[in-house]
Short mmCIF file of C-alpha atoms (C1' of nucleotides) in Angstrom, two decimals:
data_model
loop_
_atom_site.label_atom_id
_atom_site.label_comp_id
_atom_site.label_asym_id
_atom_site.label_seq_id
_atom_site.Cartn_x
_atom_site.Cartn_y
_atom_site.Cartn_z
CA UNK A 1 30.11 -120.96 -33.89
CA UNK A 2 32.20 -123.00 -31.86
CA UNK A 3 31.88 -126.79 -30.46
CA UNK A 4 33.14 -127.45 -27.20
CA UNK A 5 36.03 -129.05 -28.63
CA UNK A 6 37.59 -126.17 -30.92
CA UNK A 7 37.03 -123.51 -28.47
CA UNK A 8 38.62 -125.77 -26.01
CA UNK A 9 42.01 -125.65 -28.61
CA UNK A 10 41.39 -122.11 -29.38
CA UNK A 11 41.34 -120.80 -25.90
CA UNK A 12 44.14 -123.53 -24.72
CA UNK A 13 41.12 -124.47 -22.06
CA UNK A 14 40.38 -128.04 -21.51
CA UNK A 15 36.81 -129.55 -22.23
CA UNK A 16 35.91 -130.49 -18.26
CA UNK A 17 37.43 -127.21 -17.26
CA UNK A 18 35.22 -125.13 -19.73
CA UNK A 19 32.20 -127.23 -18.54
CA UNK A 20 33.22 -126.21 -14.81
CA UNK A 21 33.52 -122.98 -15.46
CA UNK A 22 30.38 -123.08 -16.88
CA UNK A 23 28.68 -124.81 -13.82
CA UNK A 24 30.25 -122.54 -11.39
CA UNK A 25 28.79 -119.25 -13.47
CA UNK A 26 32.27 -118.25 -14.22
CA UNK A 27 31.17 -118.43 -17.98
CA UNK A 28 27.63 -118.11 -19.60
CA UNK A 29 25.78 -121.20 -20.61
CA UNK A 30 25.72 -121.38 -24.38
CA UNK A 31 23.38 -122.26 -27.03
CA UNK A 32 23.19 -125.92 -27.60
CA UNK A 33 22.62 -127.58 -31.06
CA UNK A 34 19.40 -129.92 -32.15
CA UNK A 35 21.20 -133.08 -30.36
CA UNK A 36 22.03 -130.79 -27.45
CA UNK A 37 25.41 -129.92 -27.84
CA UNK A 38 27.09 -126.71 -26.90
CA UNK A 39 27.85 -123.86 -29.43
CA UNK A 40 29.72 -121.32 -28.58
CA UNK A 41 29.67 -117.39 -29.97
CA UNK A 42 32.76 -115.65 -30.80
CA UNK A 43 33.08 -113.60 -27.42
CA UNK A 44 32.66 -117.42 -25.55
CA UNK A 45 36.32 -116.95 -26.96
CA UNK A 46 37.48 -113.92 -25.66
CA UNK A 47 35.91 -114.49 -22.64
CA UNK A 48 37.90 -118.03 -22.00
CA UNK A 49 41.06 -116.11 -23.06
CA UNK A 50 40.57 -113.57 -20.39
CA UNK A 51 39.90 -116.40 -18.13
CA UNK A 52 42.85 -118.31 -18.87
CA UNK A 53 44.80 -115.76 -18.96
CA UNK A 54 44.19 -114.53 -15.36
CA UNK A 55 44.63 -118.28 -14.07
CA UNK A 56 47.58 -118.11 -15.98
CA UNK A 57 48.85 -115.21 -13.12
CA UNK A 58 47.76 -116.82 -10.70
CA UNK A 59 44.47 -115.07 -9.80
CA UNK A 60 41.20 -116.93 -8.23
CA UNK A 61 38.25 -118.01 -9.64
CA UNK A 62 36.59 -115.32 -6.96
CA UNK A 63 39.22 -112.66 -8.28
CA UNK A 64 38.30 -113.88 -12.10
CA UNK A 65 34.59 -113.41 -11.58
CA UNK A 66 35.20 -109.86 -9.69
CA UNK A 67 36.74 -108.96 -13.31
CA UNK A 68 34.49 -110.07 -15.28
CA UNK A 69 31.67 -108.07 -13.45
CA UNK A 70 34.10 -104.82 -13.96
CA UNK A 71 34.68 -105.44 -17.74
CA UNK A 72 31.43 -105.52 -18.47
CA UNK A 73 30.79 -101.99 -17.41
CA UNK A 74 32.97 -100.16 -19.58
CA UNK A 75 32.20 -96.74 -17.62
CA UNK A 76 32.66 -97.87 -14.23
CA UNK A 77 35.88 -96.73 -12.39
CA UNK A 78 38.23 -99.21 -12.70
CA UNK A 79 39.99 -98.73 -9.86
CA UNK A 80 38.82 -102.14 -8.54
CA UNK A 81 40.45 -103.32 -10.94
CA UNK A 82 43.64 -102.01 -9.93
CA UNK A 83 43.09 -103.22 -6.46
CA UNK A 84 42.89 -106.56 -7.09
CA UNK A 85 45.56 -106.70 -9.29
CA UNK A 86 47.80 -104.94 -6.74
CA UNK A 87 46.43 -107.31 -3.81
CA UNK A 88 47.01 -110.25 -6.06
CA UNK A 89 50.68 -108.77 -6.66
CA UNK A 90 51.12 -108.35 -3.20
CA UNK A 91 50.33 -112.04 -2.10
CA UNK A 92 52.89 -113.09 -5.25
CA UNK A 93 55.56 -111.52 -3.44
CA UNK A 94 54.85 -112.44 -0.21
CA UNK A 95 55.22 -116.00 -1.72
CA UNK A 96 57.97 -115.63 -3.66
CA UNK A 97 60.33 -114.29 -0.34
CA UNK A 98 59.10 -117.70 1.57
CA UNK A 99 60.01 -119.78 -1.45
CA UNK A 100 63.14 -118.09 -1.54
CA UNK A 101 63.49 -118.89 1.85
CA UNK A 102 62.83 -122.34 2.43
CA UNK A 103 65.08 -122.45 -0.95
CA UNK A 104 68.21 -121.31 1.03
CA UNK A 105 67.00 -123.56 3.97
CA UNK A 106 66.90 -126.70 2.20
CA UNK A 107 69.86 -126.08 0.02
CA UNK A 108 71.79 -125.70 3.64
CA UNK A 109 70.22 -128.46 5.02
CA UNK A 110 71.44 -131.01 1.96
CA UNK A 111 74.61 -129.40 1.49
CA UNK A 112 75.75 -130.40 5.34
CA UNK A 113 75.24 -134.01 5.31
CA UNK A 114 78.75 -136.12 4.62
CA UNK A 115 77.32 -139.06 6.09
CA UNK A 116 76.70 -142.45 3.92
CA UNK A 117 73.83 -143.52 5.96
CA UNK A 118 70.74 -142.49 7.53
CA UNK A 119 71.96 -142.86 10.73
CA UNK A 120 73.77 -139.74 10.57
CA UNK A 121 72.20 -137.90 7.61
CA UNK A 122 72.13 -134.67 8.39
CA UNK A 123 69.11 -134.07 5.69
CA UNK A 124 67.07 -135.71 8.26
CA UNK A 125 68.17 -134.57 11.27
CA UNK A 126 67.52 -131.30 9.99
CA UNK A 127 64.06 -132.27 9.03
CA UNK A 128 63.31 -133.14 12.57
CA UNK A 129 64.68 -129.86 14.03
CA UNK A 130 63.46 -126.83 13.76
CA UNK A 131 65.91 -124.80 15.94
CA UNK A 132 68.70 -125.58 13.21
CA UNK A 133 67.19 -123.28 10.49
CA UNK A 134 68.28 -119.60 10.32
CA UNK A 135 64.54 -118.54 9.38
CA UNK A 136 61.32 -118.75 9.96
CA UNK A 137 58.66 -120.76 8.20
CA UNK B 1 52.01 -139.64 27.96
CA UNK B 2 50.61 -136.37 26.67
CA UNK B 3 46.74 -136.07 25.58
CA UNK B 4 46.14 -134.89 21.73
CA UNK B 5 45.72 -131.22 22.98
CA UNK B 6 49.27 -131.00 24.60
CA UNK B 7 50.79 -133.28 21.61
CA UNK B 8 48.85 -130.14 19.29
CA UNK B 9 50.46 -127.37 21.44
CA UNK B 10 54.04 -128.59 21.59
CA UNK B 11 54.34 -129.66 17.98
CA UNK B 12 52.06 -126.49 16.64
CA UNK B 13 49.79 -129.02 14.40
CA UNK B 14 46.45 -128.53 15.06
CA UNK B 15 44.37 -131.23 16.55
CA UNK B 16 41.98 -132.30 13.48
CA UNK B 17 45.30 -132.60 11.77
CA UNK B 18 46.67 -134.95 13.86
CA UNK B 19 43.94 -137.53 13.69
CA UNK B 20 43.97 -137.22 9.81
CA UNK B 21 47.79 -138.00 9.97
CA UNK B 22 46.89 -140.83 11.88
CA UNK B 23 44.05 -141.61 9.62
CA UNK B 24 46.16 -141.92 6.33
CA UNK B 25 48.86 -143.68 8.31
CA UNK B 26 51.23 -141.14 8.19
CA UNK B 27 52.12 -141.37 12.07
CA UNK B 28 50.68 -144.83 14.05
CA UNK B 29 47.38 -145.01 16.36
CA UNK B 30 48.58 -143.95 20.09
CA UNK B 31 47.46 -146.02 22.69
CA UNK B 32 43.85 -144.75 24.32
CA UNK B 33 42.65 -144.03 28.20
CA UNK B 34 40.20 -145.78 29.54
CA UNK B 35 37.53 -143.38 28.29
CA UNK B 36 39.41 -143.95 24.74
CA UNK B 37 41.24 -140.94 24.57
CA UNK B 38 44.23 -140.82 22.48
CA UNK B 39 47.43 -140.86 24.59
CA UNK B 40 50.93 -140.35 22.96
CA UNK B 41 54.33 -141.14 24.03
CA UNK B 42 57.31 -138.96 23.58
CA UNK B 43 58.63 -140.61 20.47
CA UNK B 44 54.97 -139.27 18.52
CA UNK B 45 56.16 -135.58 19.59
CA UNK B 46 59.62 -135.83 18.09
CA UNK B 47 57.90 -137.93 14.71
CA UNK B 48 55.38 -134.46 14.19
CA UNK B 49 58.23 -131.88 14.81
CA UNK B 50 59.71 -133.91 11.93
CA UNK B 51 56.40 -133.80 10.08
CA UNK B 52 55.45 -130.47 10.51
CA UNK B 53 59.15 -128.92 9.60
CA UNK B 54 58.88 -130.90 6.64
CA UNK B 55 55.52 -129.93 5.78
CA UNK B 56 56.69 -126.07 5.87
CA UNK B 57 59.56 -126.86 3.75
CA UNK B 58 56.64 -127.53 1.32
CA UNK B 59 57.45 -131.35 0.90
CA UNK B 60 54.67 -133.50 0.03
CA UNK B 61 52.95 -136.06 2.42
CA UNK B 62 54.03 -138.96 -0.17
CA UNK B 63 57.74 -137.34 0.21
CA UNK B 64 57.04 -137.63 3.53
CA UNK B 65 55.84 -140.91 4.35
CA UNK B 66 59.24 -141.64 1.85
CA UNK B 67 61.41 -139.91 4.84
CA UNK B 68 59.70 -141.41 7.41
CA UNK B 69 60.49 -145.41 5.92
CA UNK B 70 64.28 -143.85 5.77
CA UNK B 71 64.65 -142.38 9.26
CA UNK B 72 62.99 -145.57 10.42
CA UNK B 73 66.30 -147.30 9.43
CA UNK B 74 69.58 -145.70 10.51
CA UNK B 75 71.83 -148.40 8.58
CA UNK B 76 70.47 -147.60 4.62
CA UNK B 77 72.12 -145.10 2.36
CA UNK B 78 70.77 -141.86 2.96
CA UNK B 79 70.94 -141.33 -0.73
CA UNK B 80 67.37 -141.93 -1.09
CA UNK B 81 67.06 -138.63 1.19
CA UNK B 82 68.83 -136.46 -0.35
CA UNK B 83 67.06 -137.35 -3.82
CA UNK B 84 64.04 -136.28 -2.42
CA UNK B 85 65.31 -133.01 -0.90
CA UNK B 86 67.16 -132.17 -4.10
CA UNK B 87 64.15 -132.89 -5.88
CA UNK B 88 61.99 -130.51 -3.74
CA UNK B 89 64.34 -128.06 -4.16
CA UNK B 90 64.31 -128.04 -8.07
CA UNK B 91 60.76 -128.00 -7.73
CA UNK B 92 60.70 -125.10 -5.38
CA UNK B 93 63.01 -123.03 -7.82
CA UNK B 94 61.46 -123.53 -10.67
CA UNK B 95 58.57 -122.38 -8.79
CA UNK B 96 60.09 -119.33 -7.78
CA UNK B 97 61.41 -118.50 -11.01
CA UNK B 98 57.71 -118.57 -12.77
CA UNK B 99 56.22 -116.42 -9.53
CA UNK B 100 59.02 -114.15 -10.48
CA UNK B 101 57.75 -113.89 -14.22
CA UNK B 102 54.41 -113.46 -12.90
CA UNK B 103 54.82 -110.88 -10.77
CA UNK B 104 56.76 -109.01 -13.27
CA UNK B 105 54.13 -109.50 -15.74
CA UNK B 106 51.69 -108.39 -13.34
CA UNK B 107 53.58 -104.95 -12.65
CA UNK B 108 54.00 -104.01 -16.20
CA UNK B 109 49.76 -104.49 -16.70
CA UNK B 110 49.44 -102.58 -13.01
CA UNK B 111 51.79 -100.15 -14.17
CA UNK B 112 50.67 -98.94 -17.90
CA UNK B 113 47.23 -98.29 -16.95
CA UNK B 114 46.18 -94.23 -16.65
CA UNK B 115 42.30 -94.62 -17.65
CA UNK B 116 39.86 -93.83 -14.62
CA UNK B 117 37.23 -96.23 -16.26
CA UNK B 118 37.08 -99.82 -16.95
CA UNK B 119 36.51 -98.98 -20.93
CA UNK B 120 40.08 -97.98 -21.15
CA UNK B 121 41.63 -99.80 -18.24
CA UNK B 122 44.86 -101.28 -19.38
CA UNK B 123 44.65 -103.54 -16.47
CA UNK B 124 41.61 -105.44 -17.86
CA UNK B 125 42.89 -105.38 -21.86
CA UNK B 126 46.17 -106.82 -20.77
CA UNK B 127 44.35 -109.18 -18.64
CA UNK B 128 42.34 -110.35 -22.20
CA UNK B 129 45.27 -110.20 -24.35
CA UNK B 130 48.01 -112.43 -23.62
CA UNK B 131 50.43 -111.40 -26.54
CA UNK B 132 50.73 -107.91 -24.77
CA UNK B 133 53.24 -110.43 -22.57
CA UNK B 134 57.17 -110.65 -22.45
CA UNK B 135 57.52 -114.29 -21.18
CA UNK B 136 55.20 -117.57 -21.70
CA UNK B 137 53.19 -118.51 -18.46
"C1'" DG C 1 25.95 -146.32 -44.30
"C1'" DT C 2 29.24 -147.05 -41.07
"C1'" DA C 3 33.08 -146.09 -38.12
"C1'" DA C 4 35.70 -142.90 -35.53
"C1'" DT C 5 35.63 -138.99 -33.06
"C1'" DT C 6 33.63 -135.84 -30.25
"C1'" DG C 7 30.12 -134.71 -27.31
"C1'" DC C 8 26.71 -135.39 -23.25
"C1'" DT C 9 25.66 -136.08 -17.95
"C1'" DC C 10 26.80 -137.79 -13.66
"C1'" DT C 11 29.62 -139.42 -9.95
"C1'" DA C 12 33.74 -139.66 -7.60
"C1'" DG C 13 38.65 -138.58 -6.85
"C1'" DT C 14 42.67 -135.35 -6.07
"C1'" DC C 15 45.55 -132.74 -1.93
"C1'" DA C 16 45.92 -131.48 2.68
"C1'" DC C 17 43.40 -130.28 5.47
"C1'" DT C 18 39.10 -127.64 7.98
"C1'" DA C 19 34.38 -127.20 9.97
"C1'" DG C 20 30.53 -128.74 12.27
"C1'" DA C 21 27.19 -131.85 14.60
"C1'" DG C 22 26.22 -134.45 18.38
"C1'" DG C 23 27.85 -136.91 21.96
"C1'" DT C 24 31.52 -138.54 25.86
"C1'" DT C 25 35.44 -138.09 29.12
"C1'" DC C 26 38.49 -135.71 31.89
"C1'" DA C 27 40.46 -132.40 35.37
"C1'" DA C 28 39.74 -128.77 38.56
"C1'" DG C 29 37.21 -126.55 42.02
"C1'" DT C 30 33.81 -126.80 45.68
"C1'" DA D 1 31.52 -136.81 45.97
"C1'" DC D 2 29.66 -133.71 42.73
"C1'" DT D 3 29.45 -130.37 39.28
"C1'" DT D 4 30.96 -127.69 35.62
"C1'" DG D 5 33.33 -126.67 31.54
"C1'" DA D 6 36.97 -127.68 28.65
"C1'" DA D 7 38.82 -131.03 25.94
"C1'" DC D 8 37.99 -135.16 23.69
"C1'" DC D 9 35.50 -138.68 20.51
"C1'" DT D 10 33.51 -140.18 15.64
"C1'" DC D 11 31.47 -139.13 11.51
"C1'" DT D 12 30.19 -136.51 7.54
"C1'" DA D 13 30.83 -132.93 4.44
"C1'" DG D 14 33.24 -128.87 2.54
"C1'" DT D 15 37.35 -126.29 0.51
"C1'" DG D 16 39.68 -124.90 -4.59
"C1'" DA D 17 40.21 -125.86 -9.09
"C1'" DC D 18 39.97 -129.00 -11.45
"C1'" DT D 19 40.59 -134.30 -13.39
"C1'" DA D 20 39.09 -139.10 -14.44
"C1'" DG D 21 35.96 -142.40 -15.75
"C1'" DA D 22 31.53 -144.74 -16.93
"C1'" DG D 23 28.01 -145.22 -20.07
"C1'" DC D 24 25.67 -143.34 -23.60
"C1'" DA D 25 24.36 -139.93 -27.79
"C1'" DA D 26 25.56 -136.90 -31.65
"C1'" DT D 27 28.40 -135.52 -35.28
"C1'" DT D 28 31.70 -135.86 -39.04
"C1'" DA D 29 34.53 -138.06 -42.56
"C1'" DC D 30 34.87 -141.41 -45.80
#
DNA sequence: GTAATTGCTCTAGTCACTAGAGGTTCAAGT
DNA sequence: ACTTGAACCTCTAGTGACTAGAGCAATTAC
């Protein structure tokens, strides 16, 4: 039996997030104790952990809650599963080639300016044209 | 003078965005028509193009409204600018390196799973069990 | 027994917009 | 001049995933 507060540490959850979660249905609503606190079961743990962990990688709420529906039929295909892992994968990458873009972008864009004052900063020149860049964004 | 439809067109910000720039100050309150339309002058064209590149560099509107005081002022340092530009860009590369972690993570679990249900699905365990994990996240 | 800590609910705020309701003005065609 | 339909107006509320704070109650340690 946990309180809010030590499965909060245990899962590396915060105490308002865990109460979210648990107003949005993401996790079950718990006993509560005689002055109506919450106590929490040992799979309120695993649960969380599963939970944070998925945040953790960057996966929605909606994603989370598609999981959670899977695990808990342990003879149900799981190639769902799979999907929205590999859908969630494919959005990270997606991502990760525009960060890298803008990345070159911006490093080009402060690496030209010489100038001492904004008059002729090229950093904001830049900024306020487009047709300079050598990508799209 | 162009209404806030062509302004939206030229610049490729959408209308409702427009009027919630204007709202938190971000670009001033156009003179209106006699039927109190909003009617904008060149000079609030050139100020988007500069808000909207900046905005898909990722920079924040506070980093923004920073710029703006700057450009407003050809004769100061342009120090300040660069700052915030350099600071974006650690930002954005730290970001990058964690997606990168992520998505690696992410193929490993995708990868190591050959169960057809969700009772073996290493997808799901690996999703509950963050010490299966090379690299903190 | 008392004090400190932790817990409770509820409301509102964050960021950067987006959506919708319900009404008004403008520009083009007849 | 008149009509139609697109574009415009304001205002409120919603998005995602929390976070902050007020004001109070329960628990725990000493």
């Amino acid at each position: 039996m946990f309180s809010i507060g030590q499965l909060s540490s245990q899962a590396q959850v915060k105490v308002p997030t865990i109460r979210y979660y648990e107003d949005i249905g993401l996790i079950d609503p718990p006993h509560r104790s005689e002055g109506n606190q919450r106590r929490y079961e040992p799979d309120a743990l695993s649960r969380l952990t599963f939970i944070r962990h998925a945040r953790d990688l960057g996966l929605s709420i909606d994603a989370i809650k598609d999981l959670i529906v899977l695990n808990a039929n342990p003879d149900m295909p799981c190639k769902e599963a799979h999907v929205i892992a590999n859908q969630h994968l494919k959005d990270l990458q997606r991502k990760i080639t525009q960060l890298q873009q803008l990345s070159v972008e911006l490093t080009r864009i402060t690496q030209n300016c010489n100038s001492d004052t904004v008059g002729h900063c090229k950093v904001l020149e830049a900024l306020g044209d487009h047709s300079s860049c050598k990508t799209d964004h």
